Coordinates of C-alpha atoms and ligand atoms in Angstrom, one line a residue:
M1 CA 0.0 0.0 0.0
C2 CA 1.2 3.5 -0.8
G3 CA 3.5 4.3 -3.6
I4 CA 6.6 6.5 -3.6
V5 CA 8.6 8.2 -6.3
G6 CA 11.6 10.5 -6.5
Y7 CA 13.5 12.3 -9.3
I8 CA 16.8 14.1 -9.4
G9 CA 18.2 15.4 -12.7
E10 CA 18.0 18.1 -15.3
L11 CA 14.3 18.2 -16.2
D12 CA 11.4 19.7 -14.3
S13 CA 10.6 17.0 -11.8
K14 CA 6.9 17.9 -11.2
E15 CA 5.5 16.2 -14.3
I16 CA 7.7 13.2 -13.9
L17 CA 6.6 12.8 -10.3
L18 CA 2.9 13.2 -11.1
K19 CA 3.1 10.7 -14.0
G20 CA 4.9 8.3 -11.8
L21 CA 2.3 8.6 -9.1
E22 CA -0.5 8.0 -11.6
K23 CA 1.2 4.7 -12.4
L24 CA 1.4 3.9 -8.7
E25 CA -2.2 4.9 -7.9
Y26 CA -3.2 1.2 -7.8
R27 CA -1.2 1.0 -4.5
G28 CA -3.4 3.5 -2.7
Y29 CA -5.5 6.4 -3.8
D30 CA -7.0 8.3 -0.8
S31 CA -4.6 11.2 -0.8
A32 CA -1.3 12.2 -2.5
G33 CA 1.5 14.7 -2.4
I34 CA 4.8 15.9 -3.9
A35 CA 7.7 17.9 -2.5
V36 CA 9.9 19.7 -5.0
R37 CA 13.2 21.4 -4.2
N38 CA 14.7 24.5 -6.0
E39 CA 16.7 27.6 -5.0
D40 CA 13.8 28.8 -2.9
G41 CA 13.8 25.7 -0.8
V42 CA 11.3 22.8 -0.6
T43 CA 7.7 23.3 -1.7
I44 CA 5.0 20.8 -0.8
F45 CA 1.7 20.2 -2.5
K46 CA -0.7 17.7 -1.0
E47 CA -4.4 16.9 -1.4
K48 CA -7.0 14.4 -0.2
G49 CA -8.2 12.4 -3.1
R50 CA -6.7 11.1 -6.3
I51 CA -3.6 12.2 -8.3
A52 CA -6.0 14.1 -10.5
D53 CA -6.9 16.3 -7.5
L54 CA -3.2 16.7 -6.6
R55 CA -2.5 17.7 -10.2
L56 CA -5.0 20.6 -9.9
A57 CA -3.3 21.8 -6.7
V58 CA 0.3 21.8 -8.1
E59 CA 1.3 25.3 -9.2
D60 CA 2.5 25.6 -12.7
D61 CA 5.1 28.3 -12.0
V62 CA 7.1 26.2 -9.4
H63 CA 10.0 24.6 -11.2
S64 CA 12.5 22.1 -9.7
K65 CA 14.9 19.5 -10.8
T66 CA 14.5 17.4 -7.6
G67 CA 11.5 16.0 -6.0
I68 CA 9.7 13.2 -4.2
G69 CA 6.1 12.1 -4.3
H70 CA 3.6 9.7 -2.6
T71 CA 0.2 8.2 -3.1
R72 CA -1.5 7.0 0.1
W73 CA -3.6 4.1 1.4
A74 CA -4.3 5.3 5.0
T75 CA -3.1 3.2 7.9
H76 CA -2.3 5.7 10.7
G77 CA -4.7 8.7 10.6
V78 CA -7.7 9.3 8.4
P79 CA -7.1 10.2 4.7
N80 CA -7.0 14.0 4.8
Q81 CA -4.6 16.7 3.6
I82 CA -2.7 16.9 6.9
N83 CA -2.0 13.2 7.1
A84 CA -1.1 13.0 3.4
H85 CA 2.7 12.7 2.6
P86 CA 5.2 14.4 2.3
H87 CA 5.8 15.1 6.0
Q88 CA 8.3 17.7 7.2
S89 CA 10.4 18.0 10.3
E90 CA 9.8 20.8 12.8
S91 CA 12.3 23.3 11.3
G92 CA 11.4 22.3 7.8
R93 CA 14.9 21.0 7.0
Y94 CA 13.8 17.4 6.2
T95 CA 10.9 16.3 4.0
L96 CA 10.0 12.7 3.5
V97 CA 7.6 10.2 2.0
H98 CA 7.1 6.7 3.4
N99 CA 5.4 3.5 2.4
G100 CA 5.0 0.9 5.2
V101 CA 4.1 0.8 8.9
I102 CA 6.4 1.8 11.8
E103 CA 5.2 -0.5 14.6
N104 CA 7.2 1.2 17.4
Y105 CA 6.4 4.8 16.5
H106 CA 4.6 5.5 19.8
I107 CA 7.6 4.2 21.8
L108 CA 10.1 6.2 19.7
Q109 CA 7.9 9.3 20.0
K110 CA 7.8 9.0 23.8
E111 CA 11.5 8.2 24.2
H112 CA 13.0 10.8 21.8
L113 CA 10.4 13.4 20.8
Q114 CA 9.0 14.8 24.0
G115 CA 8.2 18.5 23.3
V116 CA 8.1 18.1 19.6
E117 CA 4.7 19.2 18.3
M118 CA 3.3 16.6 15.8
K119 CA 1.2 18.0 13.0
S120 CA -0.3 14.7 11.7
D121 CA -1.6 11.4 13.1
T122 CA 0.9 9.4 11.1
D123 CA 3.6 7.0 12.1
T124 CA 5.7 8.6 9.3
E125 CA 6.0 12.0 10.9
V126 CA 7.9 10.3 13.8
I127 CA 10.7 9.3 11.3
V128 CA 11.2 12.8 10.0
Q129 CA 11.2 14.3 13.4
L130 CA 13.7 11.8 14.7
L131 CA 15.9 12.5 11.8
E132 CA 16.0 16.2 12.6
K133 CA 16.7 15.5 16.2
F134 CA 19.7 13.2 15.4
S135 CA 21.0 15.5 12.7
N136 CA 22.3 17.7 15.5
G137 CA 26.0 16.6 15.5
M138 CA 25.6 14.0 12.7
T139 CA 25.7 14.2 8.9
T140 CA 22.3 13.6 7.3
A141 CA 23.5 10.1 6.2
E142 CA 24.5 9.2 9.7
A143 CA 21.3 10.6 11.2
F144 CA 19.3 8.8 8.7
R145 CA 21.0 5.5 9.3
H146 CA 20.7 5.9 13.0
T147 CA 17.0 6.7 12.7
L148 CA 16.5 3.6 10.5
S149 CA 18.2 1.4 13.0
L150 CA 15.6 2.3 15.6
L151 CA 12.6 1.6 13.4
H152 CA 10.6 -1.6 13.8
G153 CA 8.4 -2.4 10.9
S154 CA 8.3 -1.8 7.1
Y155 CA 9.5 1.2 5.2
A156 CA 10.4 2.5 1.8
I157 CA 11.4 6.1 2.3
A158 CA 12.5 9.0 0.0
L159 CA 14.0 12.0 1.8
L160 CA 15.0 15.5 0.9
D161 CA 17.4 17.6 3.0
S162 CA 16.8 21.3 2.3
E163 CA 20.5 21.9 3.0
E164 CA 21.7 19.5 0.4
A165 CA 20.2 20.3 -3.0
Q166 CA 21.9 17.6 -5.0
T167 CA 20.7 14.5 -3.1
I168 CA 17.7 12.3 -2.5
Y169 CA 18.2 9.8 0.4
V170 CA 16.2 6.6 0.2
A171 CA 15.9 3.5 2.4
K172 CA 14.1 0.2 2.3
N173 CA 12.9 -2.5 4.7
K174 CA 10.2 -5.0 3.7
S175 CA 8.4 -2.5 1.4
P176 CA 9.4 -2.5 -2.3
L177 CA 11.8 0.2 -3.7
L178 CA 13.9 0.4 -6.8
V179 CA 16.4 3.0 -8.0
G180 CA 16.1 3.7 -11.8
L181 CA 19.2 4.9 -13.7
G182 CA 19.3 7.5 -16.5
E183 CA 21.6 9.8 -18.4
D184 CA 22.1 12.8 -16.2
F185 CA 19.3 11.8 -13.9
N186 CA 18.2 9.1 -11.4
V187 CA 14.8 8.1 -10.1
V188 CA 13.4 6.0 -7.3
A189 CA 10.0 4.2 -7.2
S190 CA 8.0 1.6 -5.5
D191 CA 7.6 -0.2 -8.8
A192 CA 9.4 -0.1 -12.1
M193 CA 6.1 0.8 -13.9
A194 CA 6.1 4.2 -12.2
M195 CA 9.3 5.3 -13.9
L196 CA 9.2 3.4 -17.2
Q197 CA 8.4 6.8 -18.8
V198 CA 12.1 7.8 -18.2
T199 CA 14.1 4.6 -17.8
N200 CA 13.9 0.8 -17.9
E201 CA 17.3 0.2 -16.1
Y202 CA 16.9 -0.4 -12.4
I203 CA 18.9 -1.4 -9.4
E204 CA 17.1 -3.6 -6.8
L205 CA 17.5 -2.6 -3.2
H206 CA 17.6 -5.1 -0.3
D207 CA 16.1 -4.7 3.2
Q208 CA 17.9 -2.4 5.6
E209 CA 19.8 -0.5 2.9
M210 CA 20.1 3.2 2.6
V211 CA 21.0 4.9 -0.7
I212 CA 22.4 8.2 -1.6
V213 CA 21.0 9.1 -4.9
K214 CA 22.5 12.0 -6.9
K215 CA 21.8 12.9 -10.6
D216 CA 24.9 11.1 -11.7
S217 CA 25.6 8.5 -8.9
V218 CA 24.0 6.0 -6.7
E219 CA 25.6 4.8 -3.5
I220 CA 24.1 1.9 -1.6
Q221 CA 25.0 1.6 2.1
K222 CA 24.2 -0.9 4.8
L223 CA 23.0 0.5 8.1
D224 CA 26.5 0.2 9.5
G225 CA 27.7 2.6 6.7
S226 CA 29.6 0.0 4.6
I227 CA 29.1 0.4 0.9
V228 CA 27.4 -2.3 -1.2
G229 CA 28.0 -2.8 -5.0
R230 CA 25.1 -4.1 -7.1
E231 CA 24.6 -4.5 -10.9
S232 CA 21.6 -2.9 -12.5
Y233 CA 19.1 -4.8 -14.7
I234 CA 16.8 -4.0 -17.5
A235 CA 13.1 -4.2 -16.6
E236 CA 11.3 -6.5 -19.0
L237 CA 8.3 -4.2 -19.3
D238 CA 6.8 -2.4 -22.2
L239 CA 4.9 0.9 -21.8
S240 CA 2.0 -0.8 -23.7
D241 CA 1.8 -3.4 -20.9
I242 CA 0.9 -0.7 -18.4
E243 CA -1.3 1.6 -20.6
K244 CA -5.0 1.1 -20.9
G245 CA -4.8 1.8 -24.7
T246 CA -8.3 2.0 -26.1
Y247 CA -9.9 0.2 -23.2
P248 CA -12.1 2.2 -20.8
H249 CA -10.8 0.3 -17.8
Y250 CA -7.7 -1.8 -17.0
M251 CA -10.1 -4.5 -15.6
L252 CA -11.7 -5.0 -19.0
K253 CA -8.3 -5.0 -20.7
E254 CA -7.0 -7.6 -18.3
I255 CA -10.1 -9.8 -18.7
D256 CA -9.5 -9.7 -22.4
E257 CA -5.8 -10.6 -22.1
Q258 CA -6.6 -14.0 -20.5
P259 CA -6.5 -16.2 -23.7
A260 CA -3.1 -14.7 -24.6
V261 CA -1.8 -15.2 -21.0
M262 CA -2.7 -18.9 -21.3
R263 CA -0.7 -19.2 -24.4
K264 CA 2.2 -17.2 -22.9
I265 CA 2.3 -19.5 -19.9
I266 CA 2.6 -22.5 -22.1
Q267 CA 5.4 -20.9 -24.1
A268 CA 7.2 -19.7 -21.0
Y269 CA 7.2 -23.2 -19.5
Q270 CA 8.1 -25.0 -22.8
N271 CA 11.7 -26.0 -23.5
E272 CA 13.4 -26.1 -26.9
Q273 CA 11.8 -29.5 -27.6
D274 CA 8.4 -28.0 -26.9
E275 CA 8.1 -30.1 -23.8
L276 CA 6.8 -28.5 -20.6
E277 CA 9.5 -28.1 -18.0
I278 CA 10.0 -26.5 -14.6
D279 CA 13.1 -26.4 -12.6
D280 CA 14.2 -29.9 -11.4
A281 CA 14.9 -28.5 -8.0
I282 CA 11.2 -27.5 -7.6
L283 CA 10.0 -30.9 -8.8
S284 CA 12.2 -32.6 -6.4
A285 CA 11.2 -30.3 -3.5
I286 CA 7.5 -31.2 -4.2
N287 CA 8.3 -34.9 -4.6
K288 CA 10.1 -34.9 -1.2
A289 CA 7.1 -33.3 0.5
D290 CA 4.6 -35.5 2.3
R291 CA 2.1 -32.6 2.3
L292 CA 1.8 -29.2 0.6
Y293 CA 0.6 -26.2 2.5
I294 CA -0.8 -23.5 0.2
I295 CA -0.8 -20.0 1.8
A296 CA -2.5 -17.1 0.2
A297 CA -5.1 -14.2 0.6
G298 CA -8.2 -13.2 -1.3
T299 CA -8.3 -14.2 -5.0
S300 CA -5.0 -16.0 -4.7
Y301 CA -6.5 -18.1 -1.9
H302 CA -9.3 -19.0 -4.2
A303 CA -6.8 -20.1 -6.8
G304 CA -5.1 -22.1 -4.1
L305 CA -8.3 -24.0 -3.5
V306 CA -8.3 -25.0 -7.1
G307 CA -4.6 -25.9 -6.9
K308 CA -5.3 -28.3 -4.0
E309 CA -7.7 -30.3 -6.3
Y310 CA -4.9 -30.5 -8.9
F311 CA -2.1 -31.6 -6.7
E312 CA -4.4 -34.2 -5.0
K313 CA -6.2 -35.5 -8.1
I314 CA -3.5 -35.3 -10.7
A315 CA -0.3 -35.9 -8.6
G316 CA -1.7 -37.7 -5.5
I317 CA -0.1 -35.3 -3.0
P318 CA -2.2 -34.2 0.1
V319 CA -2.7 -30.4 0.3
E320 CA -4.0 -28.0 2.8
V321 CA -4.9 -24.4 1.8
H322 CA -4.8 -21.7 4.4
I323 CA -5.7 -18.0 4.6
A324 CA -2.4 -16.3 5.3
S325 CA -3.7 -13.9 7.9
E326 CA -5.0 -16.8 10.0
F327 CA -2.1 -19.2 9.5
G328 CA 0.4 -16.9 11.0
Y329 CA -0.9 -17.2 14.6
N330 CA -3.0 -20.3 14.3
M331 CA -0.6 -22.8 12.7
P332 CA -2.0 -26.3 12.4
L333 CA 0.1 -29.4 13.3
L334 CA 2.4 -29.7 10.4
S335 CA 3.4 -33.0 8.6
E336 CA 6.9 -34.3 8.9
N337 CA 8.1 -33.0 5.5
P338 CA 5.9 -30.1 4.5
L339 CA 6.5 -27.8 1.5
F340 CA 4.9 -24.4 1.6
I341 CA 3.5 -22.8 -1.5
F342 CA 2.8 -19.1 -1.4
I343 CA 0.5 -17.9 -4.1
T344 CA 0.6 -14.1 -4.5
Q345 CA 0.1 -12.0 -7.6
S346 CA 2.1 -9.1 -6.2
G347 CA 4.6 -11.0 -4.2
E348 CA 4.3 -8.2 -1.6
T349 CA 1.2 -9.2 0.5
A350 CA 2.2 -8.6 4.2
D351 CA -0.2 -11.4 5.5
S352 CA 1.6 -14.0 3.3
R353 CA 5.0 -12.6 4.0
Q354 CA 4.7 -12.9 7.7
V355 CA 3.9 -16.6 7.3
L356 CA 6.9 -17.0 5.1
V357 CA 9.2 -15.4 7.7
K358 CA 7.8 -17.8 10.4
I359 CA 8.1 -20.8 8.1
K360 CA 11.7 -20.0 7.2
K361 CA 12.6 -19.8 10.9
L362 CA 11.2 -23.3 11.2
G363 CA 13.5 -24.4 8.4
H364 CA 10.9 -25.6 5.9
T365 CA 11.2 -25.3 2.1
T366 CA 9.2 -22.6 0.4
L367 CA 8.0 -22.0 -3.2
T368 CA 6.3 -18.8 -4.4
V369 CA 3.9 -18.6 -7.3
T370 CA 3.9 -14.9 -8.3
N371 CA 3.4 -12.5 -11.1
V372 CA 6.2 -10.2 -10.0
K373 CA 9.8 -11.3 -10.6
G374 CA 12.1 -10.0 -7.8
S375 CA 9.2 -9.2 -5.5
T376 CA 9.8 -9.6 -1.8
I377 CA 8.1 -12.9 -1.2
S378 CA 9.7 -14.3 -4.4
R379 CA 13.2 -13.2 -3.3
E380 CA 12.8 -14.6 0.2
S381 CA 11.5 -18.0 -0.9
D382 CA 13.6 -20.9 -1.9
Y383 CA 12.0 -21.3 -5.3
T384 CA 9.7 -19.2 -7.6
L385 CA 7.3 -20.0 -10.4
L386 CA 6.3 -17.0 -12.4
L387 CA 2.8 -16.4 -13.7
H388 CA 3.8 -14.5 -16.9
A389 CA 0.5 -12.6 -16.9
G390 CA 2.0 -9.2 -17.4
P391 CA 1.3 -6.3 -15.0
E392 CA -2.1 -6.5 -13.4
I393 CA -3.2 -3.0 -12.6
A394 CA -6.9 -3.1 -11.9
V395 CA -7.4 -3.7 -8.2
A396 CA -9.7 -6.6 -8.9
S397 CA -7.6 -9.5 -9.9
T398 CA -8.6 -11.4 -13.1
K399 CA -5.8 -12.5 -15.3
A400 CA -3.5 -13.3 -12.4
Y401 CA -6.2 -15.7 -11.0
T402 CA -6.5 -17.7 -14.2
A403 CA -2.7 -17.6 -14.6
Q404 CA -2.2 -18.9 -11.1
I405 CA -4.6 -21.8 -11.8
A406 CA -2.9 -22.6 -15.1
V407 CA 0.6 -22.6 -13.5
L408 CA -0.6 -24.8 -10.7
A409 CA -2.2 -27.2 -13.2
I410 CA 1.0 -27.4 -15.2
T411 CA 3.1 -28.0 -12.1
A412 CA 0.8 -30.7 -10.8
A413 CA 0.9 -32.4 -14.2
L414 CA 4.7 -32.3 -14.3
V415 CA 4.9 -33.6 -10.7
A416 CA 2.6 -36.5 -11.7
K417 CA 4.7 -37.3 -14.7
N418 CA 7.8 -37.2 -12.6
T419 CA 6.5 -39.6 -10.0
G420 CA 4.9 -42.0 -12.5
H421 CA 1.3 -41.1 -11.9
S422 CA -0.7 -41.6 -15.0
V423 CA -2.1 -38.4 -16.4
D424 CA -4.8 -39.1 -19.0
F425 CA -4.7 -35.8 -20.7
D426 CA -2.2 -33.6 -22.5
I427 CA -2.0 -30.4 -20.4
V428 CA -0.6 -28.3 -23.3
Q429 CA -3.4 -29.2 -25.6
E430 CA -6.0 -28.8 -22.9
I431 CA -4.8 -25.3 -22.0
G432 CA -4.9 -24.5 -25.7
I433 CA -8.6 -25.5 -25.7
V434 CA -9.1 -23.4 -22.6
A435 CA -7.5 -20.3 -24.4
N436 CA -10.0 -20.7 -27.3
A437 CA -12.9 -21.1 -24.9
M438 CA -11.8 -18.0 -23.0
Q439 CA -11.7 -16.1 -26.3
A440 CA -15.3 -17.1 -27.1
L441 CA -16.4 -15.9 -23.7
V442 CA -14.6 -12.6 -23.7
D443 CA -16.0 -12.0 -27.1
S444 CA -19.6 -12.3 -25.8
K445 CA -19.5 -9.1 -23.8
E446 CA -22.9 -7.9 -24.9
E447 CA -24.5 -11.0 -23.6
M448 CA -22.7 -10.6 -20.2
E449 CA -23.7 -7.0 -20.0
Q450 CA -27.3 -8.0 -20.5
V451 CA -27.0 -10.7 -17.7
A452 CA -25.6 -8.0 -15.4
R453 CA -28.6 -5.8 -16.3
D454 CA -31.1 -8.6 -15.9
F455 CA -29.9 -10.0 -12.6
L456 CA -28.0 -7.2 -10.8
A457 CA -29.5 -3.9 -11.8
T458 CA -31.3 -3.2 -8.5
T459 CA -30.4 -6.0 -6.2
R460 CA -28.9 -5.5 -2.7
N461 CA -27.4 -9.0 -2.6
A462 CA -26.5 -12.0 -4.7
F463 CA -25.4 -15.6 -4.1
F464 CA -23.0 -17.8 -6.1
I465 CA -23.3 -21.5 -5.6
G466 CA -21.4 -24.5 -7.0
R467 CA -20.1 -27.9 -5.9
N468 CA -16.5 -29.2 -6.0
L469 CA -14.4 -27.0 -8.3
D470 CA -17.5 -24.9 -9.0
F471 CA -17.6 -24.0 -5.3
C472 CA -14.1 -22.6 -5.5
V473 CA -15.1 -20.5 -8.4
S474 CA -18.3 -19.4 -6.7
M475 CA -16.3 -17.8 -3.9
E476 CA -14.1 -16.0 -6.5
G477 CA -17.3 -14.8 -8.4
A478 CA -18.7 -13.4 -5.2
L479 CA -15.5 -11.6 -4.2
K480 CA -15.3 -10.1 -7.7
L481 CA -18.8 -8.8 -7.6
K482 CA -18.7 -7.4 -4.1
E483 CA -15.4 -5.6 -4.3
I484 CA -16.2 -3.6 -7.4
S485 CA -20.0 -3.2 -7.3
Y486 CA -20.5 -3.1 -3.5
I487 CA -23.4 -5.6 -3.9
Q488 CA -23.3 -7.9 -0.9
A489 CA -22.4 -11.3 -2.4
E490 CA -21.5 -14.7 -1.0
G491 CA -20.1 -17.8 -2.6
F492 CA -21.5 -21.0 -1.2
A493 CA -21.2 -24.7 -1.5
G494 CA -24.5 -25.7 -3.2
G495 CA -25.4 -28.2 -0.5
E496 CA -24.6 -25.8 2.4
L497 CA -27.1 -23.0 1.5
K498 CA -30.0 -24.9 3.0
H499 CA -28.2 -25.1 6.4
G500 CA -29.1 -21.5 7.2
T501 CA -28.3 -19.0 4.5
I502 CA -31.3 -20.0 2.4
A503 CA -33.2 -17.8 4.9
L504 CA -31.8 -14.8 3.0
I505 CA -33.4 -15.9 -0.3
E506 CA -36.3 -13.6 -1.2
D507 CA -38.4 -12.9 -4.3
G508 CA -35.9 -12.0 -7.0
T509 CA -32.6 -12.7 -5.1
P510 CA -30.1 -13.5 -7.9
V511 CA -28.4 -16.8 -7.5
F512 CA -25.6 -17.6 -9.9
A513 CA -25.2 -21.4 -10.1
L514 CA -22.3 -23.1 -11.8
A515 CA -22.8 -26.5 -13.3
T516 CA -19.6 -27.7 -14.9
Q517 CA -18.9 -30.9 -12.8
K518 CA -20.8 -33.9 -14.1
A519 CA -20.5 -35.9 -10.9
V520 CA -22.5 -33.3 -9.0
S521 CA -24.6 -31.9 -11.7
L522 CA -27.9 -33.4 -10.5
N523 CA -27.2 -32.1 -7.0
I524 CA -26.5 -28.5 -8.0
R525 CA -29.7 -28.6 -10.2
G526 CA -31.5 -29.7 -7.0
N527 CA -30.0 -26.8 -5.1
V528 CA -31.2 -24.4 -7.8
K529 CA -34.7 -25.8 -7.4
E530 CA -34.6 -25.2 -3.7
V531 CA -33.8 -21.5 -4.1
V532 CA -36.2 -21.1 -7.0
A533 CA -39.0 -22.5 -4.8
R534 CA -38.2 -19.6 -2.4
G535 CA -38.4 -16.9 -5.1
A536 CA -34.7 -16.7 -6.3
N537 CA -33.9 -15.5 -9.8
P538 CA -31.4 -18.2 -11.0
C539 CA -28.7 -17.6 -13.5
I540 CA -27.4 -21.0 -14.4
I541 CA -24.0 -21.2 -16.0
A542 CA -23.5 -24.7 -17.4
M543 CA -20.9 -26.5 -19.4
E544 CA -21.7 -27.5 -22.9
G545 CA -23.0 -31.0 -22.8
M546 CA -24.6 -30.5 -19.4
E547 CA -26.9 -27.7 -20.3
E548 CA -30.7 -27.8 -19.8
E549 CA -33.4 -25.6 -21.2
G550 CA -33.6 -22.2 -19.5
D551 CA -29.9 -22.1 -18.6
T552 CA -28.5 -18.5 -19.0
I553 CA -24.9 -19.1 -20.1
I554 CA -23.4 -22.1 -21.8
L555 CA -19.6 -22.5 -21.4
P556 CA -17.6 -24.1 -24.3
K557 CA -16.5 -27.5 -23.3
V558 CA -13.0 -27.9 -21.7
H559 CA -11.4 -30.6 -19.6
P560 CA -13.4 -31.1 -16.4
L561 CA -10.4 -30.2 -14.2
L562 CA -9.8 -26.9 -16.0
T563 CA -13.4 -25.5 -15.9
P564 CA -12.4 -22.9 -13.2
L565 CA -10.3 -21.2 -16.0
I566 CA -13.4 -20.5 -18.0
S567 CA -16.4 -20.5 -15.7
V568 CA -14.8 -17.5 -13.9
I569 CA -14.8 -15.4 -17.1
P570 CA -18.6 -14.7 -17.3
L571 CA -18.4 -13.9 -13.5
Q572 CA -15.6 -11.4 -14.1
L573 CA -17.5 -9.8 -16.9
I574 CA -20.8 -9.7 -15.1
S575 CA -19.1 -8.1 -12.1
Y576 CA -17.4 -5.6 -14.4
Y577 CA -20.7 -4.5 -16.0
A578 CA -22.6 -4.5 -12.6
S579 CA -19.9 -2.1 -11.3
L580 CA -20.2 0.1 -14.5
H581 CA -24.0 0.2 -14.3
R582 CA -23.8 1.4 -10.7
D583 CA -21.3 4.1 -11.6
C584 CA -18.6 2.6 -9.3
D585 CA -14.9 3.2 -9.9
V586 CA -14.2 -0.2 -11.6
D587 CA -10.4 -0.1 -11.4
K588 CA -10.1 1.6 -8.0
P589 CA -12.9 0.4 -5.8
R590 CA -13.4 2.2 -2.5
N591 CA -11.3 1.3 0.6
L592 CA -9.0 -1.0 -1.4
A593 CA -5.5 -1.1 -2.8
K594 CA -3.8 -3.5 -5.2
S595 CA -0.8 -4.4 -3.1
V596 CA -1.8 -5.0 0.6
T597 CA 1.4 -4.5 2.5
V598 CA -0.1 -4.2 5.9
E599 CA -1.1 -7.1 8.1
Ligands
F6R601 C1 -9.2 -9.4 -5.2 C2 -7.8 -9.3 -5.0 C3 -7.2 -9.6 -3.7 C4 -5.8 -10.2 -3.7 C5 -5.2 -10.3 -2.3 C6 -3.9 -11.0 -2.3 O1 -9.5 -9.1 -6.6 O2 -7.0 -8.9 -5.9 O3 -8.1 -10.4 -3.0 O4 -5.9 -11.4 -4.3 O5 -5.1 -9.0 -1.8 O6 -3.0 -10.3 -3.2 P1 -1.7 -11.0 -3.7 O7 -2.2 -12.1 -4.7 O8 -1.0 -9.9 -4.4 O9 -1.0 -11.7 -2.6

């Protein structure tokens, strides 16, 4: 949550910072600010609201070649102009922006800042006030390192010293931060996407590092002052990956990209002989395990539920799937040789990371399935499998979910092959069929828009039911709908509804029922009859070959284990249109952020 940027060079920094923040808005969008430095000192502009609001507040006639910026998702203190970053020290000498949470800020304030009048309710202000206090008798670099050594928690920080025009200081611990390199300028950003407008060459920073960034040099130091050398890398990102192009929303673009992502995943995991391949070390780690523990949050958790079916049914390995935020303090009895699989689109989710930290302390092997190469959870795990879905920018996850499922299916199939389990289907061919089926579904947008109108135009609530794999997808369908349209929605196992929740069914309550699993098709049809008898408005989404008269959507036929990859597409599109019809902000729903870096 929160995104930070910084620029030092020859150009006017304002526009570069604002454009960078626009690209980081997915990380938080309740308030934003920039601080720019010129011969008149440091000028701060900050506003409650979006970057567009900040843009209006920034004065055209202030010019500067150095600046820092921030877009916020509030943790400490309500979203308002005072709590928006940048924050400044008492004398105005230091100005900083911060992404993360300082857990011991109260203690530090009590111990070191008695008598200092705080302007905001943020933990961040404590950092900048401490810095000013320690700068008495220390250089800024020393005072900054000393301050950092006292902080418990997570931070990515960019700092301006009004007495040092030629420098931006930055630091990182647990929150993402990169330094971007250019000719006669350097930049810093929470994410390479933010600065792709000016450079694609980056240096990765590690936890507990402080960096002195000048327009023509970058010096990384550890907190003891020792200097660290590190090579830069070229970010494999294209501006078109992160632009909406002609689409009205990123979510629609990302839904449409799913057939291509399926094909890209196959390509990425194929070797020169066109055979699927993953790192032998990963296969052997999975083979050695007597049980897999999948840890994830939100949509990634829902993908994990599908992954469990794959590892158990295709490869014969027992699997438990856990919600990351629960697992951390309520760990079940573990098997003798567990392998932990973290599923996380962003690779930054704090709930998942805190489990990873605990699991590493216990000495267990860890594998991360993520979309972001070099992300924190990926770097800290023993192994990584990449999703190859391309940047996902809409807050509601779509293509990352289907990519997660596809990568888990491929992995399970390879493990099965490796251990001599018979697999009676060709996964490459089947994912090819899925890609074509997805294409047919994303091409039927008008039909999906009509379904959203027919079933969701005025409703307060909606239910999604399914059995077996369809139950996993029901939960994802409900999450998609509620997060972007604010319609109260629940995903239920078809058979469970009658044990209480059926009391909520009233005349016209929409119930979306998935019927893609032959073994339970009669049962789910029975559940539909139960809700219809109580007045529900059923929308049945059935697999070709299992359809009945009156069904609303017929899904093209795919392998029964791969149905989650296609049954979710109508649910994504229906949610998208429901959000649109209700005038909600599709890509940036209220109260949310893309990368949830607080526990
Ligand atoms: C919902 C959504 C979230 C994320 C969750 C975990 O559309 O995107 O539920 O799935 O916050 O995020 P990652 O996968 O980045 O760990």
